[in-house]
PDB file of C-alpha atoms in Angstrom:
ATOM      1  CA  UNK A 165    -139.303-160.168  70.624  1.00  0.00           C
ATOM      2  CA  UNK A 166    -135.976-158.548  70.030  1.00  0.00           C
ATOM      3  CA  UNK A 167    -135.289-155.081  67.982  1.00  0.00           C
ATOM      4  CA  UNK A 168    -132.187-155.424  66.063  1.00  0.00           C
ATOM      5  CA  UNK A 169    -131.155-152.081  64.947  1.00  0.00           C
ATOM      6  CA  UNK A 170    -130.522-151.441  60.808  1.00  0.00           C
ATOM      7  CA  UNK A 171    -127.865-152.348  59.313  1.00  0.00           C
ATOM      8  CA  UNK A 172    -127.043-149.275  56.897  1.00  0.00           C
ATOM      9  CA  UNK A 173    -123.726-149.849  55.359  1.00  0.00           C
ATOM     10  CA  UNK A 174    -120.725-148.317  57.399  1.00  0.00           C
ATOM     11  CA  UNK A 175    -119.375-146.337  54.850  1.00  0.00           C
ATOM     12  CA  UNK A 176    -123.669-144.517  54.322  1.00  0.00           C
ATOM     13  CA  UNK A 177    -123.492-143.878  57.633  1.00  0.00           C
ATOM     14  CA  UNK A 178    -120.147-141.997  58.469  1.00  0.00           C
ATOM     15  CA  UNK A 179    -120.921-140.041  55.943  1.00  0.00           C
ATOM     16  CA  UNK A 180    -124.559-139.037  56.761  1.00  0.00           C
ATOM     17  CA  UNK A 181    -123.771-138.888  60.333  1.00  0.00           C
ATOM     18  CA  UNK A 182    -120.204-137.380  60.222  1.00  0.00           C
ATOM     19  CA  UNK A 183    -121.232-133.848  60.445  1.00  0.00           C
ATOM     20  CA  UNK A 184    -123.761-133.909  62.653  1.00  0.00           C
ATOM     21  CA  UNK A 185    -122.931-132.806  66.495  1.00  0.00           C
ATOM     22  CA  UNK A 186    -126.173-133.311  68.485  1.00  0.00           C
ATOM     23  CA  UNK A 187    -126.236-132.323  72.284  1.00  0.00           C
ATOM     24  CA  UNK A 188    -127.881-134.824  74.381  1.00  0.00           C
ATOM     25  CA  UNK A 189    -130.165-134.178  77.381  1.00  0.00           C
ATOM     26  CA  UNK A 190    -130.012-135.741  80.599  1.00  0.00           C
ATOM     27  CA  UNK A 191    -129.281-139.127  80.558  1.00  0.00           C
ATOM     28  CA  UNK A 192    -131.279-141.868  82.505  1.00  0.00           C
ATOM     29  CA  UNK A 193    -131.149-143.031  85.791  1.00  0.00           C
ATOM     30  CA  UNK A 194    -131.643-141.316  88.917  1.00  0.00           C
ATOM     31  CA  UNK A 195    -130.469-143.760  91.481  1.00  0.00           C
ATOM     32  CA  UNK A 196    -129.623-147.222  91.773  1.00  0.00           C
ATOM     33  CA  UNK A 197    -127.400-149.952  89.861  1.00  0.00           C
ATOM     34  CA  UNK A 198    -126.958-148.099  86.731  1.00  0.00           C
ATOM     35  CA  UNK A 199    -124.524-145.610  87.023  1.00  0.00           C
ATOM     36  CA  UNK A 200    -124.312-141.801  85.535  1.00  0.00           C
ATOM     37  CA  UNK A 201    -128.053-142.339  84.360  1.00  0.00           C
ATOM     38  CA  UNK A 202    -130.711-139.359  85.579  1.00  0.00           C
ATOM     39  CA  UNK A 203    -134.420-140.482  85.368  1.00  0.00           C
ATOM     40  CA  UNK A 204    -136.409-143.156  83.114  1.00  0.00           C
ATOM     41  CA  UNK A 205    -139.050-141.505  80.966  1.00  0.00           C
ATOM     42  CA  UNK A 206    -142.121-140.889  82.365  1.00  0.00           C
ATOM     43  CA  UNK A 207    -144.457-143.827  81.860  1.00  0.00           C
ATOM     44  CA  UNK A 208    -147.250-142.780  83.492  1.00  0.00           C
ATOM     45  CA  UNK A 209    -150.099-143.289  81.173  1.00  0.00           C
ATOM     46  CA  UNK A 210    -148.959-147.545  81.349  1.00  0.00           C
ATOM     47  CA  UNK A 211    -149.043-147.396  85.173  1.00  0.00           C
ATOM     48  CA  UNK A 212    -152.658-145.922  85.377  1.00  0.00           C
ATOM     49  CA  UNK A 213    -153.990-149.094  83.046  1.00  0.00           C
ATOM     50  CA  UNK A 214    -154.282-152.342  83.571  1.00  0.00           C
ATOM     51  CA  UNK A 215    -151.301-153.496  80.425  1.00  0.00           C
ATOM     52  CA  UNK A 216    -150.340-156.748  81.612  1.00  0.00           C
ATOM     53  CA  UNK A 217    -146.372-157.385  82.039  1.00  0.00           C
ATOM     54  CA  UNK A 218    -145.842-159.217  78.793  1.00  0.00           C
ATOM     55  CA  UNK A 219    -148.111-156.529  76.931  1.00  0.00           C
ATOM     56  CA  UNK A 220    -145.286-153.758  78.187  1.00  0.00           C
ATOM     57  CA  UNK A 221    -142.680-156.551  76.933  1.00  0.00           C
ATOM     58  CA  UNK A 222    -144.667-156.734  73.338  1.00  0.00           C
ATOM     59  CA  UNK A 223    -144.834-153.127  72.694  1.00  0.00           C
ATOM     60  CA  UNK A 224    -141.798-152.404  74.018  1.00  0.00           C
ATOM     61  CA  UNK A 225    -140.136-154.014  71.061  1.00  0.00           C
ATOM     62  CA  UNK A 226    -143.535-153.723  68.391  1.00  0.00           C
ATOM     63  CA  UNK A 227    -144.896-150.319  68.999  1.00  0.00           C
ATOM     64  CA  UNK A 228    -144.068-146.760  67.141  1.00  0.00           C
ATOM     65  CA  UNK A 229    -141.402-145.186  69.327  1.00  0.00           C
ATOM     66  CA  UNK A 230    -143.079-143.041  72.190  1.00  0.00           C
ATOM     67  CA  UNK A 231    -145.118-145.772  72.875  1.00  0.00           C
ATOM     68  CA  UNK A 232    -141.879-148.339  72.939  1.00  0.00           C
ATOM     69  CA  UNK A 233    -139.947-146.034  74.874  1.00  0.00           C
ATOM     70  CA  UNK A 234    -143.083-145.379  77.166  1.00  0.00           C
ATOM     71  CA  UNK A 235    -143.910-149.397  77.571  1.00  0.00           C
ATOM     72  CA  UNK A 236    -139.725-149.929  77.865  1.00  0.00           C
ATOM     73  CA  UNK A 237    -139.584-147.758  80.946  1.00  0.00           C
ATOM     74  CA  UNK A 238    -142.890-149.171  82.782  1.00  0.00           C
ATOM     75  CA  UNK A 239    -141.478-152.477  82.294  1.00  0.00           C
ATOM     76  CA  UNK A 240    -138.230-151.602  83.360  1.00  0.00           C
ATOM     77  CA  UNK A 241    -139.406-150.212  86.498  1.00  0.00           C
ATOM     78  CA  UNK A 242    -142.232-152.523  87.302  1.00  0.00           C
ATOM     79  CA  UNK A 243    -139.277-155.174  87.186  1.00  0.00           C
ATOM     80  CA  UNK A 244    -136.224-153.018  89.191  1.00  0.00           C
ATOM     81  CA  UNK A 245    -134.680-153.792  86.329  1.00  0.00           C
ATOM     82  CA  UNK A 246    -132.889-150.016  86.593  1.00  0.00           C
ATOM     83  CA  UNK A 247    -132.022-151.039  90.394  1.00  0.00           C
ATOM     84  CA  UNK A 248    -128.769-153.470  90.066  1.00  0.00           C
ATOM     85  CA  UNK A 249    -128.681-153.299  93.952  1.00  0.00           C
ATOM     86  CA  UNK A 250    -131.817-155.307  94.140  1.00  0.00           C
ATOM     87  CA  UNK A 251    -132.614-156.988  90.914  1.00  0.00           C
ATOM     88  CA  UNK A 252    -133.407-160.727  91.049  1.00  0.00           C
ATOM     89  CA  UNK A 253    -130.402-162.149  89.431  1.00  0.00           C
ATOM     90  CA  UNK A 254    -133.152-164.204  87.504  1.00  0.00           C
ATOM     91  CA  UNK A 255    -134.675-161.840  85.538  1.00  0.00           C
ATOM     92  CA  UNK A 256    -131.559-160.438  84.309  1.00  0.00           C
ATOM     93  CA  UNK A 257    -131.618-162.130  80.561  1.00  0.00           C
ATOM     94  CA  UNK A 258    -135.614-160.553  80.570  1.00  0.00           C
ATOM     95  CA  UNK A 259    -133.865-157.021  81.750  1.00  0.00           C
ATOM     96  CA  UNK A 260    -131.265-157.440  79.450  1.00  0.00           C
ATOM     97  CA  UNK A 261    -134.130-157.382  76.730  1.00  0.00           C
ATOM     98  CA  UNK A 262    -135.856-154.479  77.805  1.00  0.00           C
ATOM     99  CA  UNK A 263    -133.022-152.883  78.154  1.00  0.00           C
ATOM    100  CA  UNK A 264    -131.721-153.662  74.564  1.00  0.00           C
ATOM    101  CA  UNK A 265    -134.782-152.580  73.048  1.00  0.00           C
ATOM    102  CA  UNK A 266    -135.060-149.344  74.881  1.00  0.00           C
ATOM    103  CA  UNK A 267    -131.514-148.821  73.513  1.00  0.00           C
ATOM    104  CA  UNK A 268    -132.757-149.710  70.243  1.00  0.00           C
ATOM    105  CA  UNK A 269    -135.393-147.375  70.762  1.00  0.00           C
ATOM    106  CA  UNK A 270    -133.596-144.554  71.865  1.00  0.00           C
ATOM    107  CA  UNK A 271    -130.963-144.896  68.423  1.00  0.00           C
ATOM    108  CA  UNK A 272    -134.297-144.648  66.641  1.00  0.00           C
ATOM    109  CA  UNK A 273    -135.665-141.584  67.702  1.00  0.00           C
ATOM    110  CA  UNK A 274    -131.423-139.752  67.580  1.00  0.00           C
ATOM    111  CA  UNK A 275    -130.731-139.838  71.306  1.00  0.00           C
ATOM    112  CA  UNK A 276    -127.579-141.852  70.770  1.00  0.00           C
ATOM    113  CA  UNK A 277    -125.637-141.700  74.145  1.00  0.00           C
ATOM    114  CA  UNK A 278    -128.774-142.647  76.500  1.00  0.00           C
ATOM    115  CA  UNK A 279    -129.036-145.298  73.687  1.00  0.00           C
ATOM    116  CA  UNK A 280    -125.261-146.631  74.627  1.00  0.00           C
ATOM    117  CA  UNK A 281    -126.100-145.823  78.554  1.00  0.00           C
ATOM    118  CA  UNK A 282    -129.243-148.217  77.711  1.00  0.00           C
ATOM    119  CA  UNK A 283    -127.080-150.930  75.891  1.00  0.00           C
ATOM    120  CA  UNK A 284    -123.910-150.903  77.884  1.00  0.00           C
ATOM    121  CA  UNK A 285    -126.288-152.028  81.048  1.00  0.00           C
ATOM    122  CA  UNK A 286    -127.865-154.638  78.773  1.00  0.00           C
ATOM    123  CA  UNK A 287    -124.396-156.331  77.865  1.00  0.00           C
ATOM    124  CA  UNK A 288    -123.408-155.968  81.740  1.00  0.00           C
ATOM    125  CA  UNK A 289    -126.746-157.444  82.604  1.00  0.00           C
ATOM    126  CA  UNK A 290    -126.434-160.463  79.521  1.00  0.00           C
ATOM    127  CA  UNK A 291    -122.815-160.020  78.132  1.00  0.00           C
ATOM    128  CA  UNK A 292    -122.962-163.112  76.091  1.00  0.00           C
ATOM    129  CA  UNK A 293    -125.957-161.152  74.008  1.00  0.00           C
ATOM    130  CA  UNK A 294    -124.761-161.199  70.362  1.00  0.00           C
ATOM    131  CA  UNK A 295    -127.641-158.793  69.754  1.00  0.00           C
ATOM    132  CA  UNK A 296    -126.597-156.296  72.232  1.00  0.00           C
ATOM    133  CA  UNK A 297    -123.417-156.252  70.842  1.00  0.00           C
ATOM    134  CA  UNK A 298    -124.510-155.706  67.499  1.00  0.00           C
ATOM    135  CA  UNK A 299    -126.604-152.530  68.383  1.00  0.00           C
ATOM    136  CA  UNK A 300    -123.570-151.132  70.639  1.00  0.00           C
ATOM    137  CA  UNK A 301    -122.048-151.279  67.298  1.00  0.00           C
ATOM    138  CA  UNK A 302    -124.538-149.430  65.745  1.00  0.00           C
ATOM    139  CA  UNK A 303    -124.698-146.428  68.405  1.00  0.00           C
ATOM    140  CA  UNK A 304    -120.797-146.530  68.513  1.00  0.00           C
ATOM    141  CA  UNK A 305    -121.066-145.255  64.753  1.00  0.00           C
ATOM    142  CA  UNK A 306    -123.277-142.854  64.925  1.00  0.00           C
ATOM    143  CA  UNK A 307    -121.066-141.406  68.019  1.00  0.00           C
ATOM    144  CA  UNK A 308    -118.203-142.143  65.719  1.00  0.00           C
ATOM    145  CA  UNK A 309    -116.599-143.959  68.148  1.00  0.00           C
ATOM    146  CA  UNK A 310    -115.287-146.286  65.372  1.00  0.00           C
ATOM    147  CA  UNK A 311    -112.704-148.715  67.213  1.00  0.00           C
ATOM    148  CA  UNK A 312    -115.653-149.314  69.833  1.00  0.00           C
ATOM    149  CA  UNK A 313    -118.011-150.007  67.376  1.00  0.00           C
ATOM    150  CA  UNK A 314    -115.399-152.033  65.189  1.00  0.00           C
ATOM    151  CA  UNK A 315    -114.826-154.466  69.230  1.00  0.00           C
ATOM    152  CA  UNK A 316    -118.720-154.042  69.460  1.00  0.00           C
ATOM    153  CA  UNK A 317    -119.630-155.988  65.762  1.00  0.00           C
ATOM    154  CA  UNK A 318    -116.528-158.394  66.497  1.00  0.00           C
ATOM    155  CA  UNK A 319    -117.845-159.176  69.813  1.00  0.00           C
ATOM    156  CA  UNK A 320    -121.397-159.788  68.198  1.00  0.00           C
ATOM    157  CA  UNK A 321    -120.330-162.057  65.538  1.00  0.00           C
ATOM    158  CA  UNK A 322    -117.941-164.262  67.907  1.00  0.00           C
ATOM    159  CA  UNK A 323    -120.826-164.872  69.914  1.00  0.00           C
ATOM    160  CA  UNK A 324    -123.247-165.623  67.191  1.00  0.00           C
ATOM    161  CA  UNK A 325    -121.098-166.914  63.963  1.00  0.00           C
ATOM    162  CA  UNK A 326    -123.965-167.485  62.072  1.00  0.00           C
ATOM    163  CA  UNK A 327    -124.939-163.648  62.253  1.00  0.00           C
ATOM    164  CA  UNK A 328    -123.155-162.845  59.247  1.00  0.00           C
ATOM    165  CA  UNK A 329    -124.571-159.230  58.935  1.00  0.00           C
ATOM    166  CA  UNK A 330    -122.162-158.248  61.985  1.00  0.00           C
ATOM    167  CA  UNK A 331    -119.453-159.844  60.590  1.00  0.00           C
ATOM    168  CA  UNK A 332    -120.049-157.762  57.412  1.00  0.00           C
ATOM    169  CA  UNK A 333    -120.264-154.989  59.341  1.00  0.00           C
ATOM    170  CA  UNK A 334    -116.896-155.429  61.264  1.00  0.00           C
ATOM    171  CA  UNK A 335    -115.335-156.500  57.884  1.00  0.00           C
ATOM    172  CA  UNK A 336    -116.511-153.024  56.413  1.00  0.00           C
ATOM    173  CA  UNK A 337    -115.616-150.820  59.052  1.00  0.00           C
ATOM    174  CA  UNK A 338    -112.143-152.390  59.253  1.00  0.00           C
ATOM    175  CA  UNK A 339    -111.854-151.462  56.060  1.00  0.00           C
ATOM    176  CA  UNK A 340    -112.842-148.029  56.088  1.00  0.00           C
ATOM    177  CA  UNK A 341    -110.529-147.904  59.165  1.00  0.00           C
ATOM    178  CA  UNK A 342    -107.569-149.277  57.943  1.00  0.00           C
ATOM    179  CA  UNK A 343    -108.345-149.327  53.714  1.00  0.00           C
ATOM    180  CA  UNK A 344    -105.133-152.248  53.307  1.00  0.00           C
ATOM    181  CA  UNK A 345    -107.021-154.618  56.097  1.00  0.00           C
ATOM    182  CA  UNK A 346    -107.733-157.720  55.963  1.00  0.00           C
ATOM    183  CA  UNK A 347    -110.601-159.307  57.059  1.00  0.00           C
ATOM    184  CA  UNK A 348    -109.820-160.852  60.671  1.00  0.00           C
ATOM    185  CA  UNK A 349    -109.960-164.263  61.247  1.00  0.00           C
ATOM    186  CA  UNK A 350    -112.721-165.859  63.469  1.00  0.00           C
ATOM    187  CA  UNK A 351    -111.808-166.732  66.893  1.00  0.00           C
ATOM    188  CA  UNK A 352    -111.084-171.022  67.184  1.00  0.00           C
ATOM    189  CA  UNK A 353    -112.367-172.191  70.139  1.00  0.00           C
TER     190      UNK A 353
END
């Protein structure tokens, strides 16, 4: 299962978010593949118990947030998913996942730029994602990086035309970027 992040209007959220200037901790990996990341959370109570793979997988994406972000990072590491260097080049679509939904995750609970560390692997892992791209859209905004998230919810809807919600989005935000805008045109392949 996949966790596709809200879709608050644009416009809602640069306003709500515009004044707020949160310091992040750390970010998350300490070594391998994924660079300037420190550590993944602590998932030690899912390592002591017997969860099953695809029960991390489930809750990673179903549970309240500690527990997601808990069963995201057990996953993860139970995988290598966090450890390019070695990673099965098979299980990078499943990685890809995990590491989506942590990123989703992560946005939920305010922790926006391990959120975009956690999503920019993800689309380097499975750049062809359109969900990925839609929640580096997301994140983008509330880091008001608005020209990143505007390439971010283009990207998303070129790869998945039917997903009309990021095309709305990118529509909206290239309005509020540029108020006598157009929509763009999709891509013709």
């Amino acid at each position: 299962m996949r966790t596709l992040l809200s879709s608050v209007p644009l416009a809602l959220t640069i306003v709500l978010v515009g004044g707020t200037n949160r310091a992040m901790a750390g970010k998350f990996f300490q070594f391998g593949g994924v660079r300037g990341l420190l550590s993944l959370p602590n998932s030690g109570s899912f390592s002591q118990n017997s969860y099953e793979l695809e029960e991390l997988e489930d809750l990673c994406s179903n549970a309240d947030p500690l527990m997601a972000l808990n069963a995201c990072s057990e996953a993860i590491q139970r995988q290598n998913c966090h450890r390019r260097d070695i990673l099965d080049p098979n299980l990078f679509a499943k990685c890809a996942i995990l590491f989506d939904n942590l990123g989703a995750v992560l946005e939920q609970t305010g922790r926006y730029e391990e959120a975009l560390t956690s999503l920019r692997y993800a689309a380097e892992l499975q750049p062809t994602d359109a969900n990925i791209w839609y929640n580096l859209g997301v994140v983008y905004i509330h880091l008001h990086r608005y020209e990143q998230a505007l390439d971010a919810f283009d990207k998303a809807a070129d790869l998945d035309p039917s997903d009309t919600q990021a095309q709305k989005q990118a529509d909206l935000l290239r309005e509020l970027l540029d108020p006598g805008s157009l929509p763009r045109e999709p891509e013709v392949e």
